[in-house]
Amino acid sequence: MYNVLDFTLEELQSWMKENGESAFRAKQVFSWIYKNIWNFDDMKNIPVSLKEKLKENFIIDIPKIVEVYESSVDDTKKILLSMKDNNLIECVLMKYKHGNSICISTQVGCRMGCKFCASTIGGRIRDLGAGEILAEIIVAQKYLGERISNVVLMGSGEPLDNFDNVVKFLKLVNAEYGLNIGQRHITLSTCGIVPKIIELADLDLSITLAISLHAFSDEKRKVIMPIANKYTIAEILDACRYYMNKTGRRITYEYSLVSGVNDSKEDAKSLSKLLKDMNGHVNLIPVNEIKENTLKRPSKKTIEDFEEILKAHGIEVTVRREMGTDINAACGQLRRSYLETQK
Ligand code: SAH
C-alpha cells in the first residue's frame, strides 16, 4: 500500500496513466483531500471502478488527534497525534499577527541526545514519511479551521537525520493544489549535521535554515550536544556560509540559555565574536525546564544582559517569546508526559 500523501501531483498522474486512468483524476483526488475528504468512497466525481482501484493501492494516511491542549495564557495549541502504527507525535500551533504558524515533528523520538531536550530521551523510534509530516499540517489546519501559513521544522526529531523524506515534504508542502506554503515561510532547524547542510544548500531551496548552536566553543557544546563530537563549530559555520552563498538566505542561530552552563557575560562576548561576520540572527531561548534533568533557565536579568551584550556587538538578536508554557509546549514534553500517564 502507498500513502497517497507521499505522492506529488506528477507522480499520481503517472500512476493514473500506468493504470489505464486519465491523468486529471490525480488532481481530483488531491482536491478532495484538501477539502478534508479523507476517504475515497466520499470523492463524488471519482468513478466507482477507480475508487476500487485506489482502495486496493492507497491509503490516505491522516493521523488521529488524541488530545489538544489549549493554552490559557495565549492562543497556542499543542496537538498530540497518533500515527497508524500507534506511535505518538506532537505539533504546536501558534498564532502570530502575521498568521498561523505550526511547529512539526520529523521523527518519532530523536537520536541526537541533546541534554536539555525531552524528545530524545527514549531515542529514535522511527522516521516519519514525507506524507506523514505533511499530514500534521493537514489535520491541524482542519482542527483550526484557518489557513496555516508558516511552518517550522522544530518539533521532535532531527530533520537532516531524515533527509530524503524531509526534502520530499518540502516539495509537497509547496504544491499549489495543496497547502501552497511558500519556501520562504518555512524554517528548518538542525543540530548541525554538516554534510547534510551542504546537500540541502545544493538543492537551491529558499527555506530558512536555523542552527541549534547553544555554545560558542566545541568544548562547551560537547557538554550539552553529543553531535558536537562529530562536527566542529568551524565546520558548521563554513557550511552556513556555503548555504548563504548558494541560497542568499540569512541564517538563524538558536541559543538555548541554560543557567550556569552557557549564560555568562563571557559566553555572550565570545558568541558575539564567533558570529560577528556571519550576518545572522540569534534567537535566544531560555531553556524549558523538564523534570528529567536539572538544567535551569537563567534569571530574567541574566537573559537581558546576554541580549544586550550581543546587541552592543552588532549582532541581531531576539529572545524567543514564550508560548504555551502552561501546556508543556517544549519539544517532546507532551508525548513523554502522555506516555507516562498511560503506563
Ligand atoms: N533537531 C532539530 C530540531 C528540533 S529541536 C534541532 O536540533 O535543531 C528545536 C529547537 O529547540 C532546537 O534549537 C533545540 O535545541 C531546542 N530545544 C529542545 N529542547 C529544548 C528545551 N527543553 N529548552 C529550550 N530549547 C530546547
mmCIF file of C-alpha atoms and ligand atoms in Angstrom:
data_model
loop_
_atom_site.group_PDB
_atom_site.id
_atom_site.type_symbol
_atom_site.label_atom_id
_atom_site.label_comp_id
_atom_site.label_asym_id
_atom_site.label_seq_id
_atom_site.Cartn_x
_atom_site.Cartn_y
_atom_site.Cartn_z
ATOM 1 C CA MET A 1 0.000 0.000 0.000
ATOM 2 C CA TYR A 2 1.111 3.539 -0.757
ATOM 3 C CA ASN A 3 0.243 6.610 1.223
ATOM 4 C CA VAL A 4 -1.290 8.917 -1.377
ATOM 5 C CA LEU A 5 0.109 11.873 0.597
ATOM 6 C CA ASP A 6 3.636 10.707 -0.291
ATOM 7 C CA PHE A 7 2.861 11.398 -3.949
ATOM 8 C CA THR A 8 3.394 14.606 -5.877
ATOM 9 C CA LEU A 9 0.756 15.529 -8.443
ATOM 10 C CA GLU A 10 3.073 14.384 -11.251
ATOM 11 C CA GLU A 11 3.636 11.043 -9.532
ATOM 12 C CA LEU A 12 -0.062 10.415 -9.034
ATOM 13 C CA GLN A 13 -0.725 11.440 -12.638
ATOM 14 C CA SER A 14 1.813 8.848 -13.798
ATOM 15 C CA TRP A 15 0.205 6.234 -11.609
ATOM 16 C CA MET A 16 -3.178 7.027 -13.151
ATOM 17 C CA LYS A 17 -1.811 6.659 -16.665
ATOM 18 C CA GLU A 18 0.026 3.443 -15.856
ATOM 19 C CA ASN A 19 -3.234 2.084 -14.502
ATOM 20 C CA GLY A 20 -5.327 2.991 -17.512
ATOM 21 C CA GLU A 21 -6.915 6.100 -15.991
ATOM 22 C CA SER A 22 -6.911 9.728 -17.083
ATOM 23 C CA ALA A 23 -4.232 11.896 -15.577
ATOM 24 C CA PHE A 24 -6.731 14.575 -14.497
ATOM 25 C CA ARG A 25 -8.100 12.188 -11.872
ATOM 26 C CA ALA A 26 -4.982 12.859 -9.816
ATOM 27 C CA LYS A 27 -5.898 16.470 -9.277
ATOM 28 C CA GLN A 28 -9.448 15.495 -8.386
ATOM 29 C CA VAL A 29 -8.220 13.147 -5.694
ATOM 30 C CA PHE A 30 -5.962 15.807 -4.191
ATOM 31 C CA SER A 31 -8.650 18.439 -4.308
ATOM 32 C CA TRP A 32 -10.905 16.210 -2.193
ATOM 33 C CA ILE A 33 -8.136 15.569 0.280
ATOM 34 C CA TYR A 34 -7.551 19.304 0.669
ATOM 35 C CA LYS A 35 -11.294 19.750 1.174
ATOM 36 C CA ASN A 36 -10.827 17.401 4.123
ATOM 37 C CA ILE A 37 -12.429 14.378 2.495
ATOM 38 C CA TRP A 38 -10.124 11.595 3.605
ATOM 39 C CA ASN A 39 -11.836 8.560 2.243
ATOM 40 C CA PHE A 40 -12.007 7.533 -1.421
ATOM 41 C CA ASP A 41 -15.653 6.463 -1.194
ATOM 42 C CA ASP A 42 -16.737 10.032 -0.458
ATOM 43 C CA MET A 43 -14.990 11.521 -3.511
ATOM 44 C CA LYS A 44 -18.090 12.238 -5.555
ATOM 45 C CA ASN A 45 -16.664 12.764 -9.044
ATOM 46 C CA ILE A 46 -14.468 9.657 -8.965
ATOM 47 C CA PRO A 47 -15.960 6.637 -10.793
ATOM 48 C CA VAL A 48 -16.653 3.561 -8.691
ATOM 49 C CA SER A 49 -14.145 1.433 -10.614
ATOM 50 C CA LEU A 50 -11.368 3.904 -9.891
ATOM 51 C CA LYS A 51 -12.409 4.163 -6.250
ATOM 52 C CA GLU A 52 -11.940 0.404 -6.003
ATOM 53 C CA LYS A 53 -8.505 0.591 -7.633
ATOM 54 C CA LEU A 54 -7.483 3.403 -5.340
ATOM 55 C CA LYS A 55 -8.601 1.487 -2.270
ATOM 56 C CA GLU A 56 -6.598 -1.539 -3.364
ATOM 57 C CA ASN A 57 -3.415 0.504 -3.726
ATOM 58 C CA PHE A 58 -3.598 3.519 -1.462
ATOM 59 C CA ILE A 59 -4.381 4.729 1.972
ATOM 60 C CA ILE A 60 -4.913 8.370 2.898
ATOM 61 C CA ASP A 61 -2.772 8.383 5.967
ATOM 62 C CA ILE A 62 -4.091 11.102 8.254
ATOM 63 C CA PRO A 63 -3.169 10.779 11.928
ATOM 64 C CA LYS A 64 -5.790 10.832 14.658
ATOM 65 C CA ILE A 65 -5.983 13.687 17.102
ATOM 66 C CA VAL A 66 -5.569 12.124 20.533
ATOM 67 C CA GLU A 67 -5.702 15.308 22.521
ATOM 68 C CA VAL A 68 -5.470 19.040 22.094
ATOM 69 C CA TYR A 69 -4.122 21.228 24.856
ATOM 70 C CA GLU A 70 -5.068 24.867 24.567
ATOM 71 C CA SER A 71 -3.004 27.392 26.431
ATOM 72 C CA SER A 72 -4.890 29.775 28.657
ATOM 73 C CA VAL A 73 -2.111 32.364 28.509
ATOM 74 C CA ASP A 74 -2.004 32.721 24.721
ATOM 75 C CA ASP A 75 -3.500 31.110 21.641
ATOM 76 C CA THR A 76 -1.008 28.263 21.489
ATOM 77 C CA LYS A 77 -2.445 24.822 20.872
ATOM 78 C CA LYS A 78 -0.497 21.655 21.303
ATOM 79 C CA ILE A 79 -1.786 18.655 19.408
ATOM 80 C CA LEU A 80 -0.958 15.063 20.239
ATOM 81 C CA LEU A 81 -1.342 12.804 17.209
ATOM 82 C CA SER A 82 -1.499 9.054 16.875
ATOM 83 C CA MET A 83 0.027 7.546 13.735
ATOM 84 C CA LYS A 84 -1.301 4.424 12.032
ATOM 85 C CA ASP A 85 1.184 2.248 13.944
ATOM 86 C CA ASN A 86 0.015 3.916 17.185
ATOM 87 C CA ASN A 87 3.193 5.898 17.627
ATOM 88 C CA LEU A 88 2.557 9.330 19.086
ATOM 89 C CA ILE A 89 3.911 12.614 17.791
ATOM 90 C CA GLU A 90 3.164 16.217 18.606
ATOM 91 C CA CYS A 91 2.857 19.512 16.838
ATOM 92 C CA VAL A 92 2.232 23.026 18.103
ATOM 93 C CA LEU A 93 0.042 25.745 16.610
ATOM 94 C CA MET A 94 0.977 29.331 17.335
ATOM 95 C CA LYS A 95 -0.965 32.409 16.410
ATOM 96 C CA TYR A 96 1.027 35.450 15.355
ATOM 97 C CA LYS A 97 -0.021 38.768 13.892
ATOM 98 C CA HIS A 98 1.337 37.631 10.534
ATOM 99 C CA GLY A 99 -0.665 34.410 10.558
ATOM 100 C CA ASN A 100 -0.826 30.901 11.935
ATOM 101 C CA SER A 101 2.379 29.022 12.386
ATOM 102 C CA ILE A 102 2.910 25.331 13.062
ATOM 103 C CA CYS A 103 5.872 23.566 14.609
ATOM 104 C CA ILE A 104 6.008 19.991 13.322
ATOM 105 C CA SER A 105 7.878 16.782 14.120
ATOM 106 C CA THR A 106 10.013 14.891 11.619
ATOM 107 C CA GLN A 107 10.743 11.703 13.575
ATOM 108 C CA VAL A 108 9.154 9.700 16.372
ATOM 109 C CA GLY A 109 11.697 10.471 19.080
ATOM 110 C CA CYS A 110 15.227 11.533 18.191
ATOM 111 C CA ARG A 111 18.712 10.060 18.434
ATOM 112 C CA MET A 112 20.722 13.250 18.802
ATOM 113 C CA GLY A 113 20.860 13.118 22.597
ATOM 114 C CA CYS A 114 20.885 16.850 23.426
ATOM 115 C CA LYS A 115 20.924 17.119 27.209
ATOM 116 C CA PHE A 116 18.108 19.641 27.603
ATOM 117 C CA CYS A 117 15.655 18.020 25.193
ATOM 118 C CA ALA A 118 12.709 15.774 26.087
ATOM 119 C CA SER A 119 12.272 14.362 22.561
ATOM 120 C CA THR A 120 15.492 12.408 22.660
ATOM 121 C CA ILE A 121 15.065 10.632 25.988
ATOM 122 C CA GLY A 122 13.732 7.375 24.556
ATOM 123 C CA GLY A 123 15.898 7.574 21.437
ATOM 124 C CA ARG A 124 14.611 7.496 17.889
ATOM 125 C CA ILE A 125 11.721 5.120 17.298
ATOM 126 C CA ARG A 126 11.371 5.754 13.565
ATOM 127 C CA ASP A 127 11.463 8.343 10.806
ATOM 128 C CA LEU A 128 8.261 9.949 9.624
ATOM 129 C CA GLY A 129 7.419 9.650 5.935
ATOM 130 C CA ALA A 130 7.013 12.760 3.779
ATOM 131 C CA GLY A 131 3.243 12.324 3.696
ATOM 132 C CA GLU A 132 3.101 11.816 7.450
ATOM 133 C CA ILE A 133 4.946 15.082 8.028
ATOM 134 C CA LEU A 134 2.571 16.807 5.604
ATOM 135 C CA ALA A 135 -0.449 15.291 7.338
ATOM 136 C CA GLU A 136 0.452 17.005 10.609
ATOM 137 C CA ILE A 137 -0.339 20.295 8.892
ATOM 138 C CA ILE A 138 -3.425 18.995 7.088
ATOM 139 C CA VAL A 139 -5.002 17.688 10.263
ATOM 140 C CA ALA A 140 -4.043 20.729 12.339
ATOM 141 C CA GLN A 141 -5.412 23.096 9.710
ATOM 142 C CA LYS A 142 -8.720 21.295 9.721
ATOM 143 C CA TYR A 143 -8.833 21.449 13.511
ATOM 144 C CA LEU A 144 -8.021 25.156 13.498
ATOM 145 C CA GLY A 145 -10.420 25.985 10.682
ATOM 146 C CA GLU A 146 -7.996 28.637 9.436
ATOM 147 C CA ARG A 147 -5.143 28.654 6.999
ATOM 148 C CA ILE A 148 -1.693 27.815 8.329
ATOM 149 C CA SER A 149 0.859 29.990 6.574
ATOM 150 C CA ASN A 150 4.164 29.306 8.324
ATOM 151 C CA VAL A 151 5.932 26.082 9.139
ATOM 152 C CA VAL A 152 8.878 25.428 11.406
ATOM 153 C CA LEU A 153 10.559 22.042 11.464
ATOM 154 C CA MET A 154 11.440 22.347 15.132
ATOM 155 C CA GLY A 155 9.339 19.670 16.751
ATOM 156 C CA SER A 156 10.616 16.246 17.720
ATOM 157 C CA GLY A 157 13.330 14.741 15.579
ATOM 158 C CA GLU A 158 16.348 15.910 13.624
ATOM 159 C CA PRO A 159 15.140 16.869 10.130
ATOM 160 C CA LEU A 160 18.517 16.280 8.493
ATOM 161 C CA ASP A 161 18.648 12.782 10.013
ATOM 162 C CA ASN A 162 15.561 12.032 7.888
ATOM 163 C CA PHE A 163 16.823 13.900 4.859
ATOM 164 C CA ASP A 164 15.048 12.336 1.883
ATOM 165 C CA ASN A 165 11.618 12.369 3.484
ATOM 166 C CA VAL A 166 12.039 15.923 4.696
ATOM 167 C CA VAL A 167 13.131 17.136 1.251
ATOM 168 C CA LYS A 168 10.163 15.381 -0.327
ATOM 169 C CA PHE A 169 7.929 17.019 2.275
ATOM 170 C CA LEU A 170 9.353 20.443 1.354
ATOM 171 C CA LYS A 171 8.285 19.786 -2.209
ATOM 172 C CA LEU A 172 4.810 18.568 -1.250
ATOM 173 C CA VAL A 173 4.006 21.420 1.117
ATOM 174 C CA ASN A 174 4.710 23.930 -1.661
ATOM 175 C CA ALA A 175 2.225 22.439 -4.068
ATOM 176 C CA GLU A 176 -0.290 24.925 -5.410
ATOM 177 C CA TYR A 177 -3.124 22.415 -5.415
ATOM 178 C CA GLY A 178 -2.348 21.589 -1.779
ATOM 179 C CA LEU A 179 -1.217 23.610 1.205
ATOM 180 C CA ASN A 180 0.614 26.065 -1.042
ATOM 181 C CA ILE A 181 3.018 27.221 1.648
ATOM 182 C CA GLY A 182 5.982 29.014 0.086
ATOM 183 C CA GLN A 183 9.533 28.057 0.946
ATOM 184 C CA ARG A 184 10.172 31.470 2.415
ATOM 185 C CA HIS A 185 7.595 30.642 5.045
ATOM 186 C CA ILE A 186 9.421 27.501 6.130
ATOM 187 C CA THR A 187 12.246 27.192 8.644
ATOM 188 C CA LEU A 188 14.269 24.037 9.143
ATOM 189 C CA SER A 189 16.161 23.691 12.396
ATOM 190 C CA THR A 190 19.152 21.373 12.721
ATOM 191 C CA CYS A 191 21.656 20.493 15.411
ATOM 192 C CA GLY A 192 24.318 20.803 12.700
ATOM 193 C CA ILE A 193 24.805 17.720 10.522
ATOM 194 C CA VAL A 194 27.388 19.328 8.240
ATOM 195 C CA PRO A 195 27.308 17.149 5.080
ATOM 196 C CA LYS A 196 23.527 17.350 5.036
ATOM 197 C CA ILE A 197 23.579 21.144 5.326
ATOM 198 C CA ILE A 198 25.739 21.177 2.192
ATOM 199 C CA GLU A 199 23.405 18.767 0.449
ATOM 200 C CA LEU A 200 20.450 20.951 1.373
ATOM 201 C CA ALA A 201 22.223 24.061 0.081
ATOM 202 C CA ASP A 202 22.825 22.310 -3.233
ATOM 203 C CA LEU A 203 19.087 21.843 -3.694
ATOM 204 C CA ASP A 204 18.760 25.629 -4.097
ATOM 205 C CA LEU A 205 15.660 25.907 -1.956
ATOM 206 C CA SER A 206 14.753 29.189 -0.338
ATOM 207 C CA ILE A 207 13.839 27.918 3.103
ATOM 208 C CA THR A 208 15.355 29.478 6.204
ATOM 209 C CA LEU A 209 17.979 27.429 7.958
ATOM 210 C CA ALA A 210 18.218 27.566 11.745
ATOM 211 C CA ILE A 211 21.237 26.148 13.532
ATOM 212 C CA SER A 212 20.998 24.928 17.113
ATOM 213 C CA LEU A 213 24.300 26.327 18.294
ATOM 214 C CA HIS A 214 23.830 26.689 22.071
ATOM 215 C CA ALA A 215 27.538 27.267 22.799
ATOM 216 C CA PHE A 216 30.426 29.326 21.433
ATOM 217 C CA SER A 217 33.106 26.636 21.733
ATOM 218 C CA ASP A 218 33.276 22.975 20.797
ATOM 219 C CA GLU A 219 34.317 22.109 24.312
ATOM 220 C CA LYS A 220 31.211 23.699 25.816
ATOM 221 C CA ARG A 221 28.981 22.426 23.093
ATOM 222 C CA LYS A 222 30.088 18.839 23.715
ATOM 223 C CA VAL A 223 28.765 19.078 27.275
ATOM 224 C CA ILE A 224 25.185 19.555 26.069
ATOM 225 C CA MET A 225 25.148 18.244 22.487
ATOM 226 C CA PRO A 226 26.710 14.885 21.545
ATOM 227 C CA ILE A 227 26.696 15.876 17.847
ATOM 228 C CA ALA A 228 29.496 18.323 18.726
ATOM 229 C CA ASN A 229 31.825 15.319 18.951
ATOM 230 C CA LYS A 230 31.254 14.732 15.283
ATOM 231 C CA TYR A 231 31.229 18.206 13.733
ATOM 232 C CA THR A 232 33.035 21.304 14.943
ATOM 233 C CA ILE A 233 31.526 24.765 15.118
ATOM 234 C CA ALA A 234 34.034 25.887 12.485
ATOM 235 C CA GLU A 235 32.739 23.225 10.101
ATOM 236 C CA ILE A 236 29.154 24.205 10.834
ATOM 237 C CA LEU A 237 29.838 27.890 10.166
ATOM 238 C CA ASP A 238 31.621 27.008 6.924
ATOM 239 C CA ALA A 239 28.556 25.049 5.870
ATOM 240 C CA CYS A 240 26.400 28.052 6.839
ATOM 241 C CA ARG A 241 28.485 30.357 4.628
ATOM 242 C CA TYR A 242 28.072 27.898 1.807
ATOM 243 C CA TYR A 243 24.314 27.797 2.414
ATOM 244 C CA MET A 244 24.102 31.599 2.401
ATOM 245 C CA ASN A 245 26.114 31.911 -0.805
ATOM 246 C CA LYS A 246 24.022 29.314 -2.522
ATOM 247 C CA THR A 247 20.601 30.466 -1.396
ATOM 248 C CA GLY A 248 21.002 34.120 -0.464
ATOM 249 C CA ARG A 249 19.202 33.371 2.791
ATOM 250 C CA ARG A 250 20.346 34.576 6.161
ATOM 251 C CA ILE A 251 20.789 32.011 8.893
ATOM 252 C CA THR A 252 19.209 31.919 12.328
ATOM 253 C CA TYR A 253 21.320 30.720 15.256
ATOM 254 C CA GLU A 254 19.361 29.255 18.118
ATOM 255 C CA TYR A 255 20.891 29.544 21.521
ATOM 256 C CA SER A 256 19.114 27.880 24.456
ATOM 257 C CA LEU A 257 20.212 29.635 27.605
ATOM 258 C CA VAL A 258 20.960 27.295 30.490
ATOM 259 C CA SER A 259 21.822 28.711 33.885
ATOM 260 C CA GLY A 260 25.489 28.288 34.783
ATOM 261 C CA VAL A 261 26.225 26.413 31.543
ATOM 262 C CA ASN A 262 26.261 28.926 28.683
ATOM 263 C CA ASP A 263 24.704 32.122 30.035
ATOM 264 C CA SER A 264 27.629 34.165 31.387
ATOM 265 C CA LYS A 265 28.744 37.552 30.100
ATOM 266 C CA GLU A 266 31.880 35.861 28.809
ATOM 267 C CA ASP A 267 29.720 33.436 26.857
ATOM 268 C CA ALA A 268 27.856 36.363 25.338
ATOM 269 C CA LYS A 269 31.062 38.131 24.343
ATOM 270 C CA SER A 270 32.618 35.007 22.835
ATOM 271 C CA LEU A 271 29.408 34.230 20.963
ATOM 272 C CA SER A 272 29.399 37.764 19.561
ATOM 273 C CA LYS A 273 32.949 37.334 18.328
ATOM 274 C CA LEU A 274 32.176 33.971 16.810
ATOM 275 C CA LEU A 275 29.189 35.277 14.848
ATOM 276 C CA LYS A 276 30.373 38.780 14.046
ATOM 277 C CA ASP A 277 30.867 38.221 10.315
ATOM 278 C CA MET A 278 28.046 35.754 9.816
ATOM 279 C CA ASN A 279 25.303 38.337 9.195
ATOM 280 C CA GLY A 280 22.920 36.022 11.018
ATOM 281 C CA HIS A 281 20.157 36.350 13.517
ATOM 282 C CA VAL A 282 20.444 34.979 17.043
ATOM 283 C CA ASN A 283 17.370 33.588 18.735
ATOM 284 C CA LEU A 284 17.808 33.202 22.478
ATOM 285 C CA ILE A 285 15.625 30.501 24.019
ATOM 286 C CA PRO A 286 15.529 30.414 27.818
ATOM 287 C CA VAL A 287 15.666 26.656 28.351
ATOM 288 C CA ASN A 288 12.350 24.978 29.025
ATOM 289 C CA GLU A 289 12.911 23.060 32.209
ATOM 290 C CA ILE A 290 11.975 19.393 32.076
ATOM 291 C CA LYS A 291 11.756 17.104 35.034
ATOM 292 C CA GLU A 292 14.130 14.512 33.544
ATOM 293 C CA ASN A 293 17.146 16.772 34.133
ATOM 294 C CA THR A 294 18.343 19.513 36.435
ATOM 295 C CA LEU A 295 19.031 22.190 33.837
ATOM 296 C CA LYS A 296 17.601 25.523 34.880
ATOM 297 C CA ARG A 297 16.704 28.661 32.994
ATOM 298 C CA PRO A 298 18.640 31.833 33.806
ATOM 299 C CA SER A 299 17.060 34.781 35.622
ATOM 300 C CA LYS A 300 15.340 37.488 33.636
ATOM 301 C CA LYS A 301 18.226 39.828 34.350
ATOM 302 C CA THR A 302 20.812 37.335 33.059
ATOM 303 C CA ILE A 303 18.808 36.866 29.856
ATOM 304 C CA GLU A 304 18.531 40.628 29.339
ATOM 305 C CA ASP A 305 22.242 41.139 29.965
ATOM 306 C CA PHE A 306 23.091 38.408 27.483
ATOM 307 C CA GLU A 307 20.876 40.008 24.879
ATOM 308 C CA GLU A 308 22.365 43.461 25.500
ATOM 309 C CA ILE A 309 25.930 42.232 25.061
ATOM 310 C CA LEU A 310 25.094 40.683 21.693
ATOM 311 C CA LYS A 311 23.365 43.876 20.608
ATOM 312 C CA ALA A 312 26.310 46.001 21.713
ATOM 313 C CA HIS A 313 28.489 43.870 19.430
ATOM 314 C CA GLY A 314 26.198 44.487 16.495
ATOM 315 C CA ILE A 315 24.556 41.081 16.493
ATOM 316 C CA GLU A 316 20.883 40.975 15.610
ATOM 317 C CA VAL A 317 19.126 39.160 18.425
ATOM 318 C CA THR A 318 15.668 38.310 19.738
ATOM 319 C CA VAL A 319 14.568 36.434 22.820
ATOM 320 C CA ARG A 320 12.053 33.811 21.866
ATOM 321 C CA ARG A 321 8.640 34.785 23.109
ATOM 322 C CA GLU A 322 7.430 32.072 25.367
ATOM 323 C CA MET A 323 4.279 30.422 24.222
ATOM 324 C CA GLY A 324 2.101 27.821 25.801
ATOM 325 C CA THR A 325 4.232 27.399 28.907
ATOM 326 C CA ASP A 326 1.210 26.070 30.754
ATOM 327 C CA ILE A 327 0.787 23.199 28.288
ATOM 328 C CA ASN A 328 4.188 21.513 28.073
ATOM 329 C CA ALA A 329 4.983 23.212 24.799
ATOM 330 C CA ALA A 330 8.690 22.342 24.839
ATOM 331 C CA CYS A 331 9.993 19.874 22.315
ATOM 332 C CA GLY A 332 8.819 16.343 23.073
ATOM 333 C CA GLN A 333 7.409 17.056 26.512
ATOM 334 C CA LEU A 334 3.829 16.329 25.630
ATOM 335 C CA ARG A 335 4.396 12.898 24.146
ATOM 336 C CA ARG A 336 6.571 11.938 27.098
ATOM 337 C CA SER A 337 4.149 13.048 29.761
ATOM 338 C CA TYR A 338 1.259 11.393 27.931
ATOM 339 C CA LEU A 339 3.143 8.102 27.618
ATOM 340 C CA GLU A 340 3.864 8.240 31.338
ATOM 341 C CA THR A 341 0.232 8.658 32.299
ATOM 342 C CA GLN A 342 -0.613 5.598 30.151
ATOM 343 C CA LYS A 343 1.892 3.331 31.934
HETATM 344 N N1 SAH B 1 16.670 18.574 15.916
HETATM 345 C C1 SAH B 1 16.498 19.900 15.466
HETATM 346 C C2 SAH B 1 15.088 20.429 15.582
HETATM 347 C C3 SAH B 1 14.294 20.077 16.814
HETATM 348 S S1 SAH B 1 14.695 20.929 18.298
HETATM 349 C C4 SAH B 1 17.479 20.820 16.147
HETATM 350 O O1 SAH B 1 18.262 20.347 16.962
HETATM 351 O O2 SAH B 1 17.527 21.989 15.823
HETATM 352 C C5 SAH B 1 14.214 22.598 18.057
HETATM 353 C C6 SAH B 1 14.969 23.589 18.917
HETATM 354 O O3 SAH B 1 14.545 23.521 20.288
HETATM 355 C C7 SAH B 1 16.469 23.331 18.940
HETATM 356 O O4 SAH B 1 17.172 24.544 18.910
HETATM 357 C C8 SAH B 1 16.630 22.641 20.277
HETATM 358 O O5 SAH B 1 17.956 22.684 20.688
HETATM 359 C C9 SAH B 1 15.659 23.400 21.126
HETATM 360 N N2 SAH B 1 15.234 22.736 22.364
HETATM 361 C C10 SAH B 1 14.926 21.447 22.553
HETATM 362 N N3 SAH B 1 14.562 21.227 23.831
HETATM 363 C C11 SAH B 1 14.621 22.403 24.457
HETATM 364 C C12 SAH B 1 14.362 22.839 25.799
HETATM 365 N N4 SAH B 1 13.981 21.982 26.743
HETATM 366 N N5 SAH B 1 14.543 24.138 26.068
HETATM 367 C C13 SAH B 1 14.922 25.021 25.116
HETATM 368 N N6 SAH B 1 15.180 24.678 23.861
HETATM 369 C C14 SAH B 1 15.038 23.384 23.521
#
